[in-house]
Each structure stands twice: as structure tokens, then as C-alpha cells.
Amino acid sequence: MTAVPNSGSALRSVTVEARPSVAGGADFELRSDLKLIAEMIEPGARVLDIGCGDGALLAYLVRHKRVDGRGMELSQSGVNSCVGHGLSVIQGDADRDLAAYPTGAFDVVVLSQTLQATRQPRKVLETLVRIGRRAIVSFPNFGFWRIRLHLMFRGRMPMSHLLAHPWYDTPNIHLCTIRDFVAMCDEIGVRVERSLTLDRHGQPYSLAPHGSLANLLAEQSVFVLSERGE
């Protein structure tokens, strides 16, 4: 069992042990991309899901893969949903509160559709591969061809299925392309072990992430990462 960090930050603990209702109760409906992420996680693994939302992925992993699952969620409504389903969560901010976890505390750390909403994505990424043996990160691709055309012909910030907020009311403050992300991983010495490029429905393409076609055609991407030294 991984202890909840006790730091001096504003991290608020609302930890609840997983109850039988998670293992034997109703399922959440998983998005296609979350199903792909779940397939990458070994049964019984120690998992931290950062930005876990309503706990859909975490509940699935606890029930179907018997993981030792923990979650971190910024919103109170998300925390309440997780607690209501018997999940072990803390209310916290990825930018401030991940540093409290010891090195190698988890087998897998998941950051799904959240990196672009962090204030310091580079620092967050470095921390993910420190506290987890593997990090699984997904994000929307701002290099997607529809986004490029929208900017070119309309001259306005685009909205899409994955980028559903207007520019003045969006939680996304550091949007990037797949090529941007790969370049950052190379720059900070993070190893890309596996990657998937996906359409808006979470269905995978057979495209290498380092290629220009992936950056043009994929609407989102999932990366499995680790420290270079492993």
C-alpha cells in the first residue's frame, strides 16, 4: 500500500479504501482511449491516476485488474464521485503536490488528457517518471489537420471534440503537438517505450509518432514513458 504523502502544501486528503462495491458493483463506461491505457497496465500493479476525474479508469482497474489504485483529482466534484465509488483518492494539484511522493512509489503513473492543463508540463513529466517505473501520458494533438485549417482559414482559436472550450474559458494552457511532445522527451532524457496515435474516438492509427503523418492525422496520442537510465 502506498501512503498518502504528508507535505506542507495545500494538498487535502480525502482518502478512502476501495470498498467491495468497486470490485463487484456497477461499471463506468470507459472511453476508448482509456480502454487502451487499461490494456497497458499489468494486473496487481501499483497505480496512481492523476487527474482521475470521476474515477472511471481507476474503478475499472481496481475491479478488473485488481490493482492497488490511488487517484489525485483537483476538482471537488471529481473527488466526491471517486469517494462515492469507494476509490482511494486525494484532492491535489499535479503542479504542486506530486513532489511529495517518493521515487519509485508506483509501478504506473497515468496522466490522461491533463498535461496540457498543467502550469509546468516539463516539470510534471520529469516527476511522473521519477515516482513511477512507467508513466502513461495522453493529450490532444494541436497539430491535427482540422485545427491547422481552422486557424488558417478562420483565424480563430479552434474548438473540437477534445478541445471543447472557447479560448477565454479553457483549462488548457499549454497545448502542444505530437512533435513538440517527442522533442521535449528527448530534451529532458525521458525514454518513449511505446506510443499510440488515435482518432477522436480513441481508435488507433498505424503511424509512428516521430513521423509527420502522425502529427498531421492523429487527433490525440498516448505515450508510455520511463527514465532514460532504466
PDB file of C-alpha atoms in Angstrom:
ATOM      1  CA  MET A   1       0.000   0.000   0.000  1.00  0.00           C
ATOM      2  CA  THR A   2       1.346   3.447  -0.914  1.00  0.00           C
ATOM      3  CA  ALA A   3       0.974   6.050   1.792  1.00  0.00           C
ATOM      4  CA  VAL A   4      -0.624   9.398   1.070  1.00  0.00           C
ATOM      5  CA  PRO A   5       2.145  11.999   1.113  1.00  0.00           C
ATOM      6  CA  ASN A   6       2.190  14.321   4.077  1.00  0.00           C
ATOM      7  CA  SER A   7       3.660  17.520   2.708  1.00  0.00           C
ATOM      8  CA  GLY A   8       3.367  21.126   3.705  1.00  0.00           C
ATOM      9  CA  SER A   9       1.319  22.016   0.633  1.00  0.00           C
ATOM     10  CA  ALA A  10      -2.378  22.651   0.379  1.00  0.00           C
ATOM     11  CA  LEU A  11      -2.957  19.029  -0.532  1.00  0.00           C
ATOM     12  CA  ARG A  12      -6.165  17.871   1.121  1.00  0.00           C
ATOM     13  CA  SER A  13      -6.511  14.191   1.882  1.00  0.00           C
ATOM     14  CA  VAL A  14      -9.848  12.525   1.370  1.00  0.00           C
ATOM     15  CA  THR A  15      -8.544   9.013   1.195  1.00  0.00           C
ATOM     16  CA  VAL A  16     -10.939   6.094   1.322  1.00  0.00           C
ATOM     17  CA  GLU A  17     -10.000   2.461   0.941  1.00  0.00           C
ATOM     18  CA  ALA A  18     -11.553   0.675  -2.022  1.00  0.00           C
ATOM     19  CA  ARG A  19     -14.752  -0.967  -0.849  1.00  0.00           C
ATOM     20  CA  PRO A  20     -16.316  -4.148  -2.239  1.00  0.00           C
ATOM     21  CA  SER A  21     -18.696  -2.047  -4.320  1.00  0.00           C
ATOM     22  CA  VAL A  22     -15.812  -1.188  -6.648  1.00  0.00           C
ATOM     23  CA  ALA A  23     -14.782  -4.793  -7.139  1.00  0.00           C
ATOM     24  CA  GLY A  24     -18.262  -6.152  -7.580  1.00  0.00           C
ATOM     25  CA  GLY A  25     -20.520  -3.204  -8.379  1.00  0.00           C
ATOM     26  CA  ALA A  26     -21.532  -1.214 -11.407  1.00  0.00           C
ATOM     27  CA  ASP A  27     -19.005  -0.360 -14.131  1.00  0.00           C
ATOM     28  CA  PHE A  28     -18.188   3.052 -15.501  1.00  0.00           C
ATOM     29  CA  GLU A  29     -18.354   3.315 -19.280  1.00  0.00           C
ATOM     30  CA  LEU A  30     -14.728   3.742 -20.334  1.00  0.00           C
ATOM     31  CA  ARG A  31     -13.720   5.957 -23.243  1.00  0.00           C
ATOM     32  CA  SER A  32     -11.889   4.099 -25.992  1.00  0.00           C
ATOM     33  CA  ASP A  33      -8.570   5.768 -25.186  1.00  0.00           C
ATOM     34  CA  LEU A  34      -8.909   4.802 -21.522  1.00  0.00           C
ATOM     35  CA  LYS A  35      -9.535   1.193 -22.527  1.00  0.00           C
ATOM     36  CA  LEU A  36      -6.253   1.244 -24.434  1.00  0.00           C
ATOM     37  CA  ILE A  37      -4.482   2.655 -21.393  1.00  0.00           C
ATOM     38  CA  ALA A  38      -6.042  -0.015 -19.170  1.00  0.00           C
ATOM     39  CA  GLU A  39      -4.705  -2.712 -21.504  1.00  0.00           C
ATOM     40  CA  MET A  40      -1.173  -1.408 -20.936  1.00  0.00           C
ATOM     41  CA  ILE A  41      -1.345  -1.920 -17.147  1.00  0.00           C
ATOM     42  CA  GLU A  42      -0.434  -5.248 -15.585  1.00  0.00           C
ATOM     43  CA  PRO A  43      -2.762  -6.919 -13.054  1.00  0.00           C
ATOM     44  CA  GLY A  44      -1.897  -6.155  -9.452  1.00  0.00           C
ATOM     45  CA  ALA A  45       0.211  -3.105 -10.310  1.00  0.00           C
ATOM     46  CA  ARG A  46       0.566  -0.092  -8.023  1.00  0.00           C
ATOM     47  CA  VAL A  47      -1.147   2.680  -9.988  1.00  0.00           C
ATOM     48  CA  LEU A  48      -1.548   6.426  -9.476  1.00  0.00           C
ATOM     49  CA  ASP A  49      -4.115   8.106 -11.755  1.00  0.00           C
ATOM     50  CA  ILE A  50      -3.515  11.863 -11.830  1.00  0.00           C
ATOM     51  CA  GLY A  51      -6.462  13.986 -12.886  1.00  0.00           C
ATOM     52  CA  CYS A  52      -8.638  10.924 -12.419  1.00  0.00           C
ATOM     53  CA  GLY A  53     -11.923  12.842 -12.870  1.00  0.00           C
ATOM     54  CA  ASP A  54     -14.900  10.746 -11.809  1.00  0.00           C
ATOM     55  CA  GLY A  55     -12.646   7.710 -11.318  1.00  0.00           C
ATOM     56  CA  ALA A  56     -13.752   5.746 -14.381  1.00  0.00           C
ATOM     57  CA  LEU A  57     -10.308   4.359 -15.260  1.00  0.00           C
ATOM     58  CA  LEU A  58      -9.342   3.754 -11.650  1.00  0.00           C
ATOM     59  CA  ALA A  59     -12.566   1.885 -10.888  1.00  0.00           C
ATOM     60  CA  TYR A  60     -12.100  -0.293 -13.970  1.00  0.00           C
ATOM     61  CA  LEU A  61      -8.515  -1.139 -12.992  1.00  0.00           C
ATOM     62  CA  VAL A  62      -9.442  -1.957  -9.397  1.00  0.00           C
ATOM     63  CA  ARG A  63     -12.315  -4.163 -10.459  1.00  0.00           C
ATOM     64  CA  HIS A  64     -10.876  -5.944 -13.482  1.00  0.00           C
ATOM     65  CA  LYS A  65      -7.123  -5.909 -12.833  1.00  0.00           C
ATOM     66  CA  ARG A  66      -7.056  -5.867  -9.035  1.00  0.00           C
ATOM     67  CA  VAL A  67      -4.553  -3.011  -8.997  1.00  0.00           C
ATOM     68  CA  ASP A  68      -3.503  -1.152  -5.874  1.00  0.00           C
ATOM     69  CA  GLY A  69      -5.051   2.043  -7.214  1.00  0.00           C
ATOM     70  CA  ARG A  70      -4.722   5.624  -5.999  1.00  0.00           C
ATOM     71  CA  GLY A  71      -6.024   8.818  -7.544  1.00  0.00           C
ATOM     72  CA  MET A  72      -5.322  12.550  -7.492  1.00  0.00           C
ATOM     73  CA  GLU A  73      -8.021  14.963  -8.647  1.00  0.00           C
ATOM     74  CA  LEU A  74      -8.220  18.752  -8.459  1.00  0.00           C
ATOM     75  CA  SER A  75     -11.999  19.209  -8.602  1.00  0.00           C
ATOM     76  CA  GLN A  76     -14.154  18.604  -5.541  1.00  0.00           C
ATOM     77  CA  SER A  77     -16.902  17.081  -7.686  1.00  0.00           C
ATOM     78  CA  GLY A  78     -14.450  14.543  -9.092  1.00  0.00           C
ATOM     79  CA  VAL A  79     -13.167  13.672  -5.637  1.00  0.00           C
ATOM     80  CA  ASN A  80     -16.723  13.235  -4.388  1.00  0.00           C
ATOM     81  CA  SER A  81     -17.524  10.872  -7.265  1.00  0.00           C
ATOM     82  CA  CYS A  82     -14.411   8.788  -6.595  1.00  0.00           C
ATOM     83  CA  VAL A  83     -15.115   8.571  -2.882  1.00  0.00           C
ATOM     84  CA  GLY A  84     -18.723   7.642  -3.610  1.00  0.00           C
ATOM     85  CA  HIS A  85     -17.476   4.655  -5.595  1.00  0.00           C
ATOM     86  CA  GLY A  86     -15.078   3.510  -2.892  1.00  0.00           C
ATOM     87  CA  LEU A  87     -11.878   4.715  -4.558  1.00  0.00           C
ATOM     88  CA  SER A  88      -8.772   5.863  -2.706  1.00  0.00           C
ATOM     89  CA  VAL A  89      -8.151   9.474  -3.764  1.00  0.00           C
ATOM     90  CA  ILE A  90      -6.584  12.725  -2.658  1.00  0.00           C
ATOM     91  CA  GLN A  91      -7.542  16.199  -3.733  1.00  0.00           C
ATOM     92  CA  GLY A  92      -4.436  17.779  -5.182  1.00  0.00           C
ATOM     93  CA  ASP A  93      -2.707  19.692  -7.949  1.00  0.00           C
ATOM     94  CA  ALA A  94      -0.228  17.927 -10.237  1.00  0.00           C
ATOM     95  CA  ASP A  95       1.923  21.067 -10.428  1.00  0.00           C
ATOM     96  CA  ARG A  96       2.368  21.333  -6.658  1.00  0.00           C
ATOM     97  CA  ASP A  97       1.690  18.007  -4.997  1.00  0.00           C
ATOM     98  CA  LEU A  98       3.458  15.269  -6.964  1.00  0.00           C
ATOM     99  CA  ALA A  99       6.841  16.184  -5.478  1.00  0.00           C
ATOM    100  CA  ALA A 100       5.657  14.770  -2.141  1.00  0.00           C
ATOM    101  CA  TYR A 101       5.709  11.201  -3.488  1.00  0.00           C
ATOM    102  CA  PRO A 102       8.918   9.175  -3.084  1.00  0.00           C
ATOM    103  CA  THR A 103      10.890   7.883  -6.039  1.00  0.00           C
ATOM    104  CA  GLY A 104       9.515   4.618  -7.439  1.00  0.00           C
ATOM    105  CA  ALA A 105       6.351   4.743  -5.331  1.00  0.00           C
ATOM    106  CA  PHE A 106       4.231   3.296  -8.183  1.00  0.00           C
ATOM    107  CA  ASP A 107       4.567   0.811 -10.996  1.00  0.00           C
ATOM    108  CA  VAL A 108       2.480   3.009 -13.326  1.00  0.00           C
ATOM    109  CA  VAL A 109       1.509   6.681 -13.172  1.00  0.00           C
ATOM    110  CA  VAL A 110      -1.285   7.768 -15.526  1.00  0.00           C
ATOM    111  CA  LEU A 111      -1.828  11.344 -16.743  1.00  0.00           C
ATOM    112  CA  SER A 112      -4.716  11.222 -19.210  1.00  0.00           C
ATOM    113  CA  GLN A 113      -5.771  14.364 -21.130  1.00  0.00           C
ATOM    114  CA  THR A 114      -4.333  16.520 -18.337  1.00  0.00           C
ATOM    115  CA  LEU A 115      -0.756  17.505 -19.288  1.00  0.00           C
ATOM    116  CA  GLN A 116      -1.950  20.489 -21.342  1.00  0.00           C
ATOM    117  CA  ALA A 117      -3.771  21.872 -18.289  1.00  0.00           C
ATOM    118  CA  THR A 118      -0.654  21.921 -16.086  1.00  0.00           C
ATOM    119  CA  ARG A 119       1.371  25.081 -15.489  1.00  0.00           C
ATOM    120  CA  GLN A 120       4.754  23.354 -15.726  1.00  0.00           C
ATOM    121  CA  PRO A 121       4.346  20.369 -18.061  1.00  0.00           C
ATOM    122  CA  ARG A 122       8.075  19.707 -18.310  1.00  0.00           C
ATOM    123  CA  LYS A 123       8.486  19.538 -14.537  1.00  0.00           C
ATOM    124  CA  VAL A 124       5.353  17.392 -14.230  1.00  0.00           C
ATOM    125  CA  LEU A 125       6.672  14.950 -16.826  1.00  0.00           C
ATOM    126  CA  GLU A 126      10.028  14.663 -15.056  1.00  0.00           C
ATOM    127  CA  THR A 127       8.217  13.933 -11.805  1.00  0.00           C
ATOM    128  CA  LEU A 128       5.983  11.279 -13.385  1.00  0.00           C
ATOM    129  CA  VAL A 129       8.919   9.135 -14.476  1.00  0.00           C
ATOM    130  CA  ARG A 130      10.584   9.628 -11.082  1.00  0.00           C
ATOM    131  CA  ILE A 131       7.679   8.436  -8.939  1.00  0.00           C
ATOM    132  CA  GLY A 132       6.579   5.702 -11.359  1.00  0.00           C
ATOM    133  CA  ARG A 133       8.512   2.946 -13.101  1.00  0.00           C
ATOM    134  CA  ARG A 134       6.377   3.761 -16.114  1.00  0.00           C
ATOM    135  CA  ALA A 135       4.271   6.805 -16.975  1.00  0.00           C
ATOM    136  CA  ILE A 136       1.350   6.699 -19.402  1.00  0.00           C
ATOM    137  CA  VAL A 137       0.539  10.148 -20.786  1.00  0.00           C
ATOM    138  CA  SER A 138      -2.189  11.104 -23.268  1.00  0.00           C
ATOM    139  CA  PHE A 139      -3.014  14.518 -24.723  1.00  0.00           C
ATOM    140  CA  PRO A 140      -4.822  16.185 -27.642  1.00  0.00           C
ATOM    141  CA  ASN A 141      -2.632  16.908 -30.677  1.00  0.00           C
ATOM    142  CA  PHE A 142      -2.707  20.605 -31.594  1.00  0.00           C
ATOM    143  CA  GLY A 143      -1.027  19.738 -34.903  1.00  0.00           C
ATOM    144  CA  PHE A 144      -4.148  17.877 -36.114  1.00  0.00           C
ATOM    145  CA  TRP A 145      -5.051  18.900 -39.662  1.00  0.00           C
ATOM    146  CA  ARG A 146      -8.518  20.220 -38.833  1.00  0.00           C
ATOM    147  CA  ILE A 147      -7.007  22.531 -36.223  1.00  0.00           C
ATOM    148  CA  ARG A 148      -4.444  23.795 -38.747  1.00  0.00           C
ATOM    149  CA  LEU A 149      -7.133  24.504 -41.317  1.00  0.00           C
ATOM    150  CA  HIS A 150      -9.352  26.241 -38.775  1.00  0.00           C
ATOM    151  CA  LEU A 151      -6.534  28.600 -37.831  1.00  0.00           C
ATOM    152  CA  MET A 152      -5.558  29.168 -41.452  1.00  0.00           C
ATOM    153  CA  PHE A 153      -8.994  29.933 -42.879  1.00  0.00           C
ATOM    154  CA  ARG A 154     -10.894  31.323 -39.893  1.00  0.00           C
ATOM    155  CA  GLY A 155      -8.040  32.922 -37.999  1.00  0.00           C
ATOM    156  CA  ARG A 156      -9.536  31.965 -34.646  1.00  0.00           C
ATOM    157  CA  MET A 157      -8.627  29.507 -31.912  1.00  0.00           C
ATOM    158  CA  PRO A 158     -10.276  26.201 -32.823  1.00  0.00           C
ATOM    159  CA  MET A 159     -12.672  24.106 -30.792  1.00  0.00           C
ATOM    160  CA  SER A 160     -13.061  20.379 -31.293  1.00  0.00           C
ATOM    161  CA  HIS A 161     -14.328  17.194 -29.669  1.00  0.00           C
ATOM    162  CA  LEU A 162     -11.225  17.150 -27.429  1.00  0.00           C
ATOM    163  CA  LEU A 163     -10.761  20.921 -27.159  1.00  0.00           C
ATOM    164  CA  ALA A 164     -14.299  21.806 -26.251  1.00  0.00           C
ATOM    165  CA  HIS A 165     -13.792  25.175 -24.507  1.00  0.00           C
ATOM    166  CA  PRO A 166     -13.508  28.672 -26.036  1.00  0.00           C
ATOM    167  CA  TRP A 167     -10.054  30.240 -25.707  1.00  0.00           C
ATOM    168  CA  TYR A 168     -11.126  32.568 -22.876  1.00  0.00           C
ATOM    169  CA  ASP A 169     -12.608  29.778 -20.742  1.00  0.00           C
ATOM    170  CA  THR A 170     -10.312  26.826 -21.314  1.00  0.00           C
ATOM    171  CA  PRO A 171      -8.358  24.820 -18.723  1.00  0.00           C
ATOM    172  CA  ASN A 172      -5.802  24.041 -21.456  1.00  0.00           C
ATOM    173  CA  ILE A 173      -2.887  26.433 -21.049  1.00  0.00           C
ATOM    174  CA  HIS A 174      -0.020  24.519 -22.680  1.00  0.00           C
ATOM    175  CA  LEU A 175      -1.300  22.909 -25.857  1.00  0.00           C
ATOM    176  CA  CYS A 176       1.289  21.049 -27.918  1.00  0.00           C
ATOM    177  CA  THR A 177       1.702  18.871 -30.977  1.00  0.00           C
ATOM    178  CA  ILE A 178       2.940  15.283 -31.007  1.00  0.00           C
ATOM    179  CA  ARG A 179       6.258  16.500 -32.388  1.00  0.00           C
ATOM    180  CA  ASP A 180       6.528  19.058 -29.579  1.00  0.00           C
ATOM    181  CA  PHE A 181       5.986  16.323 -27.006  1.00  0.00           C
ATOM    182  CA  VAL A 182       8.536  13.952 -28.538  1.00  0.00           C
ATOM    183  CA  ALA A 183      11.078  16.783 -28.714  1.00  0.00           C
ATOM    184  CA  MET A 184      10.525  17.577 -25.026  1.00  0.00           C
ATOM    185  CA  CYS A 185      11.016  13.921 -24.069  1.00  0.00           C
ATOM    186  CA  ASP A 186      14.315  13.896 -25.988  1.00  0.00           C
ATOM    187  CA  GLU A 187      15.385  17.165 -24.374  1.00  0.00           C
ATOM    188  CA  ILE A 188      14.839  16.026 -20.771  1.00  0.00           C
ATOM    189  CA  GLY A 189      16.036  12.455 -21.272  1.00  0.00           C
ATOM    190  CA  VAL A 190      12.709  10.636 -20.996  1.00  0.00           C
ATOM    191  CA  ARG A 191      12.503   7.388 -22.937  1.00  0.00           C
ATOM    192  CA  VAL A 192       9.494   6.669 -25.151  1.00  0.00           C
ATOM    193  CA  GLU A 193       8.830   2.940 -24.732  1.00  0.00           C
ATOM    194  CA  ARG A 194       5.602   2.824 -26.710  1.00  0.00           C
ATOM    195  CA  SER A 195       3.225   5.219 -28.402  1.00  0.00           C
ATOM    196  CA  LEU A 196      -0.199   5.170 -29.997  1.00  0.00           C
ATOM    197  CA  THR A 197      -1.726   7.767 -32.294  1.00  0.00           C
ATOM    198  CA  LEU A 198      -5.538   7.931 -32.138  1.00  0.00           C
ATOM    199  CA  ASP A 199      -8.507   9.480 -33.876  1.00  0.00           C
ATOM    200  CA  ARG A 200     -11.112  11.491 -31.963  1.00  0.00           C
ATOM    201  CA  HIS A 201     -12.938   8.298 -30.958  1.00  0.00           C
ATOM    202  CA  GLY A 202      -9.824   6.747 -29.448  1.00  0.00           C
ATOM    203  CA  GLN A 203      -9.250   4.291 -32.301  1.00  0.00           C
ATOM    204  CA  PRO A 204      -5.544   3.783 -33.087  1.00  0.00           C
ATOM    205  CA  TYR A 205      -3.733   4.599 -36.327  1.00  0.00           C
ATOM    206  CA  SER A 206      -0.688   2.688 -37.551  1.00  0.00           C
ATOM    207  CA  LEU A 207       1.511   5.782 -37.537  1.00  0.00           C
ATOM    208  CA  ALA A 208       4.910   6.301 -35.904  1.00  0.00           C
ATOM    209  CA  PRO A 209       4.857   9.318 -33.573  1.00  0.00           C
ATOM    210  CA  HIS A 210       8.138  10.690 -34.935  1.00  0.00           C
ATOM    211  CA  GLY A 211       6.689  10.938 -38.437  1.00  0.00           C
ATOM    212  CA  SER A 212       4.973  13.960 -39.943  1.00  0.00           C
ATOM    213  CA  LEU A 213       1.813  11.973 -40.802  1.00  0.00           C
ATOM    214  CA  ALA A 214       1.099  11.213 -37.154  1.00  0.00           C
ATOM    215  CA  ASN A 215       1.415  14.877 -36.281  1.00  0.00           C
ATOM    216  CA  LEU A 216      -0.982  15.741 -39.103  1.00  0.00           C
ATOM    217  CA  LEU A 217      -3.621  12.994 -38.899  1.00  0.00           C
ATOM    218  CA  ALA A 218      -3.853  11.994 -35.232  1.00  0.00           C
ATOM    219  CA  GLU A 219      -6.240  13.932 -33.006  1.00  0.00           C
ATOM    220  CA  GLN A 220      -4.743  12.530 -29.810  1.00  0.00           C
ATOM    221  CA  SER A 221      -1.848  10.385 -28.669  1.00  0.00           C
ATOM    222  CA  VAL A 222      -0.842   8.027 -25.837  1.00  0.00           C
ATOM    223  CA  PHE A 223       2.770   7.570 -24.738  1.00  0.00           C
ATOM    224  CA  VAL A 224       4.381   5.054 -22.376  1.00  0.00           C
ATOM    225  CA  LEU A 225       7.451   6.653 -20.824  1.00  0.00           C
ATOM    226  CA  SER A 226      10.270   5.845 -18.422  1.00  0.00           C
ATOM    227  CA  GLU A 227      13.508   7.343 -17.185  1.00  0.00           C
ATOM    228  CA  ARG A 228      16.334   7.003 -19.659  1.00  0.00           C
ATOM    229  CA  GLY A 229      18.575   5.257 -17.155  1.00  0.00           C
ATOM    230  CA  GLU A 230      16.316   2.164 -16.751  1.00  0.00           C
TER     231      GLU A 230
END
